[in-house]
mmCIF file of C-alpha atoms in Angstrom:
data_model
loop_
_atom_site.group_PDB
_atom_site.id
_atom_site.type_symbol
_atom_site.label_atom_id
_atom_site.label_comp_id
_atom_site.label_asym_id
_atom_site.label_seq_id
_atom_site.Cartn_x
_atom_site.Cartn_y
_atom_site.Cartn_z
ATOM 1 C CA MET A 1 0.778 -30.209 -73.647
ATOM 2 C CA SER A 2 2.048 -27.288 -71.798
ATOM 3 C CA ARG A 3 -0.188 -26.220 -69.405
ATOM 4 C CA ARG A 4 -0.133 -22.587 -71.026
ATOM 5 C CA THR A 5 -1.108 -23.703 -73.892
ATOM 6 C CA ARG A 6 -4.553 -24.457 -72.555
ATOM 7 C CA ILE A 7 -5.234 -20.946 -72.590
ATOM 8 C CA SER A 8 -5.248 -20.648 -76.402
ATOM 9 C CA GLY A 9 -7.905 -23.453 -76.157
ATOM 10 C CA LEU A 10 -9.942 -21.027 -74.269
ATOM 11 C CA ARG A 11 -9.375 -18.215 -76.771
ATOM 12 C CA GLN A 12 -10.821 -20.243 -79.240
ATOM 13 C CA ALA A 13 -13.928 -21.435 -77.206
ATOM 14 C CA ALA A 14 -14.911 -18.272 -75.761
ATOM 15 C CA PRO A 15 -17.126 -17.053 -74.688
ATOM 16 C CA ILE A 16 -16.463 -19.316 -71.299
ATOM 17 C CA VAL A 17 -18.389 -19.739 -68.023
ATOM 18 C CA LEU A 18 -16.029 -21.402 -65.202
ATOM 19 C CA PRO A 19 -17.904 -22.402 -62.180
ATOM 20 C CA SER A 20 -16.874 -21.143 -59.242
ATOM 21 C CA LEU A 21 -16.419 -23.932 -56.996
ATOM 22 C CA LEU A 22 -16.638 -22.035 -53.549
ATOM 23 C CA LEU A 23 -20.507 -22.740 -53.783
ATOM 24 C CA CYS A 24 -20.186 -26.313 -54.797
ATOM 25 C CA ASP A 25 -20.831 -29.419 -52.487
ATOM 26 C CA PHE A 26 -17.615 -29.983 -51.340
ATOM 27 C CA GLY A 27 -19.271 -33.333 -49.588
ATOM 28 C CA ASN A 28 -19.690 -34.685 -52.888
ATOM 29 C CA LEU A 29 -17.120 -33.240 -54.799
ATOM 30 C CA GLU A 30 -16.586 -35.740 -57.585
ATOM 31 C CA ARG A 31 -19.857 -35.723 -58.189
ATOM 32 C CA GLU A 32 -20.077 -32.080 -58.620
ATOM 33 C CA VAL A 33 -17.095 -32.506 -61.148
ATOM 34 C CA GLU A 34 -18.863 -35.182 -63.055
ATOM 35 C CA ARG A 35 -21.976 -32.650 -63.343
ATOM 36 C CA LEU A 36 -19.833 -30.029 -64.507
ATOM 37 C CA GLU A 37 -18.045 -32.208 -67.102
ATOM 38 C CA LEU A 38 -21.465 -33.561 -68.166
ATOM 39 C CA ALA A 39 -22.655 -29.608 -68.525
ATOM 40 C CA GLY A 40 -19.976 -29.141 -70.964
ATOM 41 C CA VAL A 41 -17.848 -26.810 -69.108
ATOM 42 C CA ASN A 42 -14.175 -26.046 -70.075
ATOM 43 C CA GLY A 43 -12.809 -25.296 -67.051
ATOM 44 C CA LEU A 44 -12.928 -24.970 -63.060
ATOM 45 C CA HIS A 45 -12.494 -21.892 -61.233
ATOM 46 C CA LEU A 46 -11.002 -22.038 -57.769
ATOM 47 C CA ASP A 47 -10.906 -19.308 -55.053
ATOM 48 C CA VAL A 48 -7.932 -19.484 -52.896
ATOM 49 C CA MET A 49 -8.503 -17.222 -49.784
ATOM 50 C CA ASP A 50 -6.028 -16.998 -46.681
ATOM 51 C CA GLY A 51 -8.005 -14.671 -44.619
ATOM 52 C CA ASN A 52 -5.577 -12.041 -44.523
ATOM 53 C CA PHE A 53 -5.477 -10.419 -48.205
ATOM 54 C CA VAL A 54 -9.061 -10.990 -47.755
ATOM 55 C CA PRO A 55 -11.400 -11.759 -44.690
ATOM 56 C CA ASN A 56 -12.123 -15.132 -45.223
ATOM 57 C CA PHE A 57 -10.441 -18.527 -45.567
ATOM 58 C CA THR A 58 -11.339 -21.224 -48.385
ATOM 59 C CA TYR A 59 -9.027 -24.143 -49.347
ATOM 60 C CA GLY A 60 -5.331 -24.523 -50.784
ATOM 61 C CA MET A 61 -3.155 -26.889 -52.684
ATOM 62 C CA PRO A 62 -4.652 -29.765 -51.451
ATOM 63 C CA ILE A 63 -8.063 -29.245 -53.222
ATOM 64 C CA VAL A 64 -6.345 -28.189 -56.244
ATOM 65 C CA ALA A 65 -4.508 -31.721 -56.325
ATOM 66 C CA ALA A 66 -7.634 -33.655 -55.177
ATOM 67 C CA LEU A 67 -9.192 -31.776 -58.600
ATOM 68 C CA ARG A 68 -6.474 -32.508 -60.495
ATOM 69 C CA LYS A 69 -6.693 -36.412 -60.040
ATOM 70 C CA LEU A 70 -10.508 -35.810 -60.605
ATOM 71 C CA THR A 71 -10.683 -34.124 -63.901
ATOM 72 C CA ASP A 72 -8.586 -32.986 -66.816
ATOM 73 C CA LEU A 73 -10.780 -29.730 -67.241
ATOM 74 C CA THR A 74 -8.601 -26.407 -67.040
ATOM 75 C CA LEU A 75 -7.902 -25.443 -63.203
ATOM 76 C CA ASP A 76 -8.131 -21.788 -63.061
ATOM 77 C CA VAL A 77 -6.992 -21.008 -59.690
ATOM 78 C CA HIS A 78 -7.434 -17.092 -58.141
ATOM 79 C CA LEU A 79 -5.211 -16.777 -55.258
ATOM 80 C CA MET A 80 -6.878 -13.985 -52.937
ATOM 81 C CA ILE A 81 -3.699 -14.081 -50.712
ATOM 82 C CA ASP A 82 -0.922 -11.978 -49.436
ATOM 83 C CA ASP A 83 2.486 -12.235 -51.297
ATOM 84 C CA PRO A 84 1.326 -14.801 -53.816
ATOM 85 C CA GLY A 85 4.593 -15.374 -55.596
ATOM 86 C CA ARG A 86 5.868 -17.512 -52.651
ATOM 87 C CA TYR A 87 3.190 -20.075 -53.607
ATOM 88 C CA VAL A 88 3.218 -20.002 -57.479
ATOM 89 C CA GLU A 89 5.396 -23.283 -57.826
ATOM 90 C CA ASP A 90 3.278 -25.207 -55.326
ATOM 91 C CA PHE A 91 -0.136 -24.533 -56.941
ATOM 92 C CA TYR A 92 1.459 -25.346 -60.056
ATOM 93 C CA GLU A 93 2.671 -28.607 -58.843
ATOM 94 C CA ALA A 94 -0.627 -29.086 -57.603
ATOM 95 C CA GLY A 95 -2.018 -28.856 -60.820
ATOM 96 C CA ALA A 96 -3.058 -25.526 -61.460
ATOM 97 C CA ASP A 97 -3.122 -24.423 -65.390
ATOM 98 C CA LEU A 98 -3.768 -20.791 -64.750
ATOM 99 C CA ILE A 99 -2.619 -18.637 -61.967
ATOM 100 C CA THR A 100 -4.210 -15.448 -60.999
ATOM 101 C CA ILE A 101 -2.459 -12.993 -58.683
ATOM 102 C CA HIS A 102 -4.223 -9.436 -57.564
ATOM 103 C CA ILE A 103 -2.529 -6.508 -58.117
ATOM 104 C CA GLU A 104 -3.177 -5.192 -54.608
ATOM 105 C CA SER A 105 -1.547 -8.458 -52.704
ATOM 106 C CA THR A 106 2.251 -7.914 -53.431
ATOM 107 C CA ASN A 107 4.793 -5.346 -54.353
ATOM 108 C CA GLN A 108 6.463 -7.675 -56.473
ATOM 109 C CA THR A 109 3.827 -8.224 -59.149
ATOM 110 C CA LEU A 110 6.160 -8.574 -62.082
ATOM 111 C CA GLU A 111 8.461 -10.935 -60.623
ATOM 112 C CA ALA A 112 5.223 -12.900 -59.579
ATOM 113 C CA LEU A 113 3.909 -12.716 -63.066
ATOM 114 C CA GLN A 114 6.936 -13.954 -64.401
ATOM 115 C CA ARG A 115 7.607 -16.821 -62.050
ATOM 116 C CA ILE A 116 3.932 -18.062 -62.807
ATOM 117 C CA ARG A 117 5.132 -18.116 -66.513
ATOM 118 C CA ASN A 118 8.365 -19.633 -65.769
ATOM 119 C CA THR A 119 6.443 -22.821 -64.502
ATOM 120 C CA GLY A 120 4.519 -23.128 -67.822
ATOM 121 C CA ALA A 121 0.923 -22.060 -66.325
ATOM 122 C CA ALA A 122 -0.697 -19.193 -67.753
ATOM 123 C CA ALA A 123 -0.330 -15.714 -65.531
ATOM 124 C CA GLY A 124 -3.465 -14.137 -64.748
ATOM 125 C CA LEU A 125 -3.454 -10.432 -62.822
ATOM 126 C CA ALA A 126 -6.703 -9.675 -60.864
ATOM 127 C CA ILE A 127 -7.723 -6.203 -59.840
ATOM 128 C CA ASN A 128 -10.821 -4.971 -57.033
ATOM 129 C CA PRO A 129 -13.220 -2.570 -57.979
ATOM 130 C CA GLN A 130 -11.713 0.162 -56.541
ATOM 131 C CA THR A 131 -8.510 -0.054 -57.443
ATOM 132 C CA PRO A 132 -7.448 2.317 -60.579
ATOM 133 C CA LEU A 133 -6.578 0.298 -63.702
ATOM 134 C CA SER A 134 -3.522 2.536 -64.212
ATOM 135 C CA ARG A 135 -2.205 0.112 -61.462
ATOM 136 C CA ILE A 136 -2.035 -2.750 -63.968
ATOM 137 C CA GLN A 137 -0.739 -0.826 -67.037
ATOM 138 C CA GLY A 138 2.864 -1.865 -66.500
ATOM 139 C CA CYS A 139 2.077 -5.455 -66.033
ATOM 140 C CA ILE A 140 0.473 -6.152 -69.004
ATOM 141 C CA GLU A 141 3.034 -7.667 -71.058
ATOM 142 C CA LEU A 142 3.286 -10.540 -68.798
ATOM 143 C CA CYS A 143 -0.213 -11.072 -68.429
ATOM 144 C CA ASP A 144 -2.215 -13.731 -70.521
ATOM 145 C CA LEU A 145 -5.538 -12.970 -68.568
ATOM 146 C CA VAL A 146 -6.808 -9.751 -66.699
ATOM 147 C CA LEU A 147 -9.276 -10.732 -63.817
ATOM 148 C CA VAL A 148 -11.793 -7.694 -63.563
ATOM 149 C CA MET A 149 -13.487 -8.140 -60.439
ATOM 150 C CA SER A 150 -17.083 -6.857 -60.277
ATOM 151 C CA VAL A 151 -17.333 -7.251 -56.520
ATOM 152 C CA GLU A 152 -14.668 -6.603 -53.698
ATOM 153 C CA ALA A 153 -12.448 -9.841 -53.430
ATOM 154 C CA GLY A 154 -13.177 -12.132 -50.634
ATOM 155 C CA PHE A 155 -16.791 -13.434 -50.500
ATOM 156 C CA GLY A 156 -19.191 -15.424 -52.772
ATOM 157 C CA GLY A 157 -22.836 -14.163 -53.513
ATOM 158 C CA GLN A 158 -22.294 -10.467 -53.773
ATOM 159 C CA SER A 159 -24.390 -8.456 -55.798
ATOM 160 C CA PHE A 160 -22.571 -7.166 -59.125
ATOM 161 C CA ASP A 161 -21.092 -3.547 -59.576
ATOM 162 C CA GLU A 162 -22.048 -2.124 -62.783
ATOM 163 C CA GLY A 163 -18.880 -0.059 -62.942
ATOM 164 C CA ALA A 164 -17.395 -3.464 -63.934
ATOM 165 C CA ILE A 165 -18.705 -3.157 -67.624
ATOM 166 C CA SER A 166 -16.978 0.213 -68.199
ATOM 167 C CA ARG A 167 -13.776 -1.088 -66.551
ATOM 168 C CA ILE A 168 -14.144 -4.320 -68.898
ATOM 169 C CA ARG A 169 -14.049 -1.718 -71.779
ATOM 170 C CA GLN A 170 -10.799 -0.123 -70.532
ATOM 171 C CA VAL A 171 -8.923 -3.030 -69.936
ATOM 172 C CA ASN A 172 -10.080 -4.145 -73.247
ATOM 173 C CA GLU A 173 -8.392 -1.245 -74.751
ATOM 174 C CA MET A 174 -5.485 -1.017 -72.659
ATOM 175 C CA THR A 175 -4.446 -5.020 -73.794
ATOM 176 C CA GLY A 176 -4.129 -7.089 -77.020
ATOM 177 C CA PRO A 177 -6.072 -9.727 -78.624
ATOM 178 C CA GLU A 178 -4.001 -12.244 -76.807
ATOM 179 C CA CYS A 179 -4.788 -11.434 -73.399
ATOM 180 C CA LEU A 180 -8.089 -12.617 -72.178
ATOM 181 C CA ILE A 181 -10.710 -10.599 -69.981
ATOM 182 C CA GLU A 182 -12.129 -12.523 -67.116
ATOM 183 C CA VAL A 183 -14.883 -10.739 -64.987
ATOM 184 C CA ASP A 184 -15.935 -12.585 -61.303
ATOM 185 C CA GLY A 185 -18.404 -11.547 -59.138
ATOM 186 C CA GLY A 186 -22.352 -11.225 -59.493
ATOM 187 C CA ILE A 187 -22.317 -12.961 -63.045
ATOM 188 C CA ASN A 188 -25.968 -14.397 -63.936
ATOM 189 C CA GLN A 189 -28.396 -14.737 -66.849
ATOM 190 C CA ASN A 190 -29.147 -10.800 -66.459
ATOM 191 C CA THR A 191 -25.374 -9.446 -66.152
ATOM 192 C CA ILE A 192 -23.258 -11.923 -68.607
ATOM 193 C CA GLY A 193 -24.406 -10.121 -71.778
ATOM 194 C CA ALA A 194 -23.248 -6.872 -70.852
ATOM 195 C CA CYS A 195 -19.591 -8.007 -69.763
ATOM 196 C CA ALA A 196 -19.613 -9.834 -72.904
ATOM 197 C CA ASP A 197 -20.575 -6.725 -74.954
ATOM 198 C CA ALA A 198 -17.898 -5.166 -73.154
ATOM 199 C CA GLY A 199 -15.068 -7.320 -74.301
ATOM 200 C CA ALA A 200 -15.029 -10.260 -71.426
ATOM 201 C CA LYS A 201 -14.400 -13.549 -72.661
ATOM 202 C CA LEU A 202 -14.293 -15.640 -69.101
ATOM 203 C CA PHE A 203 -16.967 -15.403 -67.030
ATOM 204 C CA VAL A 204 -17.010 -16.729 -63.369
ATOM 205 C CA VAL A 205 -20.227 -17.848 -61.903
ATOM 206 C CA GLY A 206 -21.419 -19.554 -58.689
ATOM 207 C CA SER A 207 -24.688 -19.278 -57.621
ATOM 208 C CA ALA A 208 -26.230 -18.803 -60.933
ATOM 209 C CA ILE A 209 -25.132 -22.503 -61.921
ATOM 210 C CA PHE A 210 -25.122 -23.948 -57.702
ATOM 211 C CA GLY A 211 -28.091 -22.352 -57.128
ATOM 212 C CA LYS A 212 -30.019 -24.496 -59.951
ATOM 213 C CA GLN A 213 -31.172 -28.029 -59.871
ATOM 214 C CA ASP A 214 -29.978 -28.921 -63.445
ATOM 215 C CA TYR A 215 -26.323 -27.287 -64.294
ATOM 216 C CA THR A 216 -26.502 -28.111 -68.011
ATOM 217 C CA ALA A 217 -29.355 -25.847 -68.348
ATOM 218 C CA ALA A 218 -27.966 -23.013 -66.030
ATOM 219 C CA ILE A 219 -24.839 -23.132 -68.108
ATOM 220 C CA THR A 220 -26.519 -23.357 -71.719
ATOM 221 C CA GLU A 221 -28.450 -20.453 -70.636
ATOM 222 C CA LEU A 222 -25.564 -18.115 -69.528
ATOM 223 C CA VAL A 223 -23.463 -18.957 -72.870
ATOM 224 C CA SER A 224 -26.364 -17.865 -74.863
ATOM 225 C CA CYS A 225 -27.087 -15.071 -73.160
ATOM 226 C CA ALA A 226 -23.175 -14.078 -73.489
ATOM 227 C CA VAL A 227 -23.387 -15.039 -77.267
ATOM 228 C CA THR A 228 -26.482 -12.964 -78.230
ATOM 229 C CA SER A 229 -25.740 -10.143 -76.282
#
């Protein structure tokens, strides 16, 4: 199955909670993946940071490749790096199914999105809270997904920016039904419902899952809050 077809499955299964592995126990990565699979997740969100575009440094292709060997879940790779187009093919070969770049990270956004699509991966475009939404207008036709950041990119554990709700609504109006809207930052049982109401379908969650003992209960509650909002 072509990796880009995986996004069709995400559309059909929405709302979807995507655990952000930034906060998982990397000393027991295989066990963490098993627990998340048993909890019924549809995919995993991987935050790649280079210490330049954002003031933090995480992991790269080797972790993506290791996860690809551990699971058949969709791997949603969020590149918070400078000039991401240089590494698109490498992350695809490592196992990424969906590759998201930041509008702020390159002057060649259209070219980078097209390179993602050419690999067979689904293409995502992320935008930070302070960046005008008009910046993404000319890129939407190449996007399978738009990621609305509800915190500034770079660190986990930040508080949810309420302004993201109106931005999600605006992005929902800008895009067609085939483009998924994802939200990332401060998503928990108290914030996920308003984001779902505004039009988000994919919800990146960190501490509201990994800060709990029971992943299954945490994910079930999050999905319930999104569905019943």
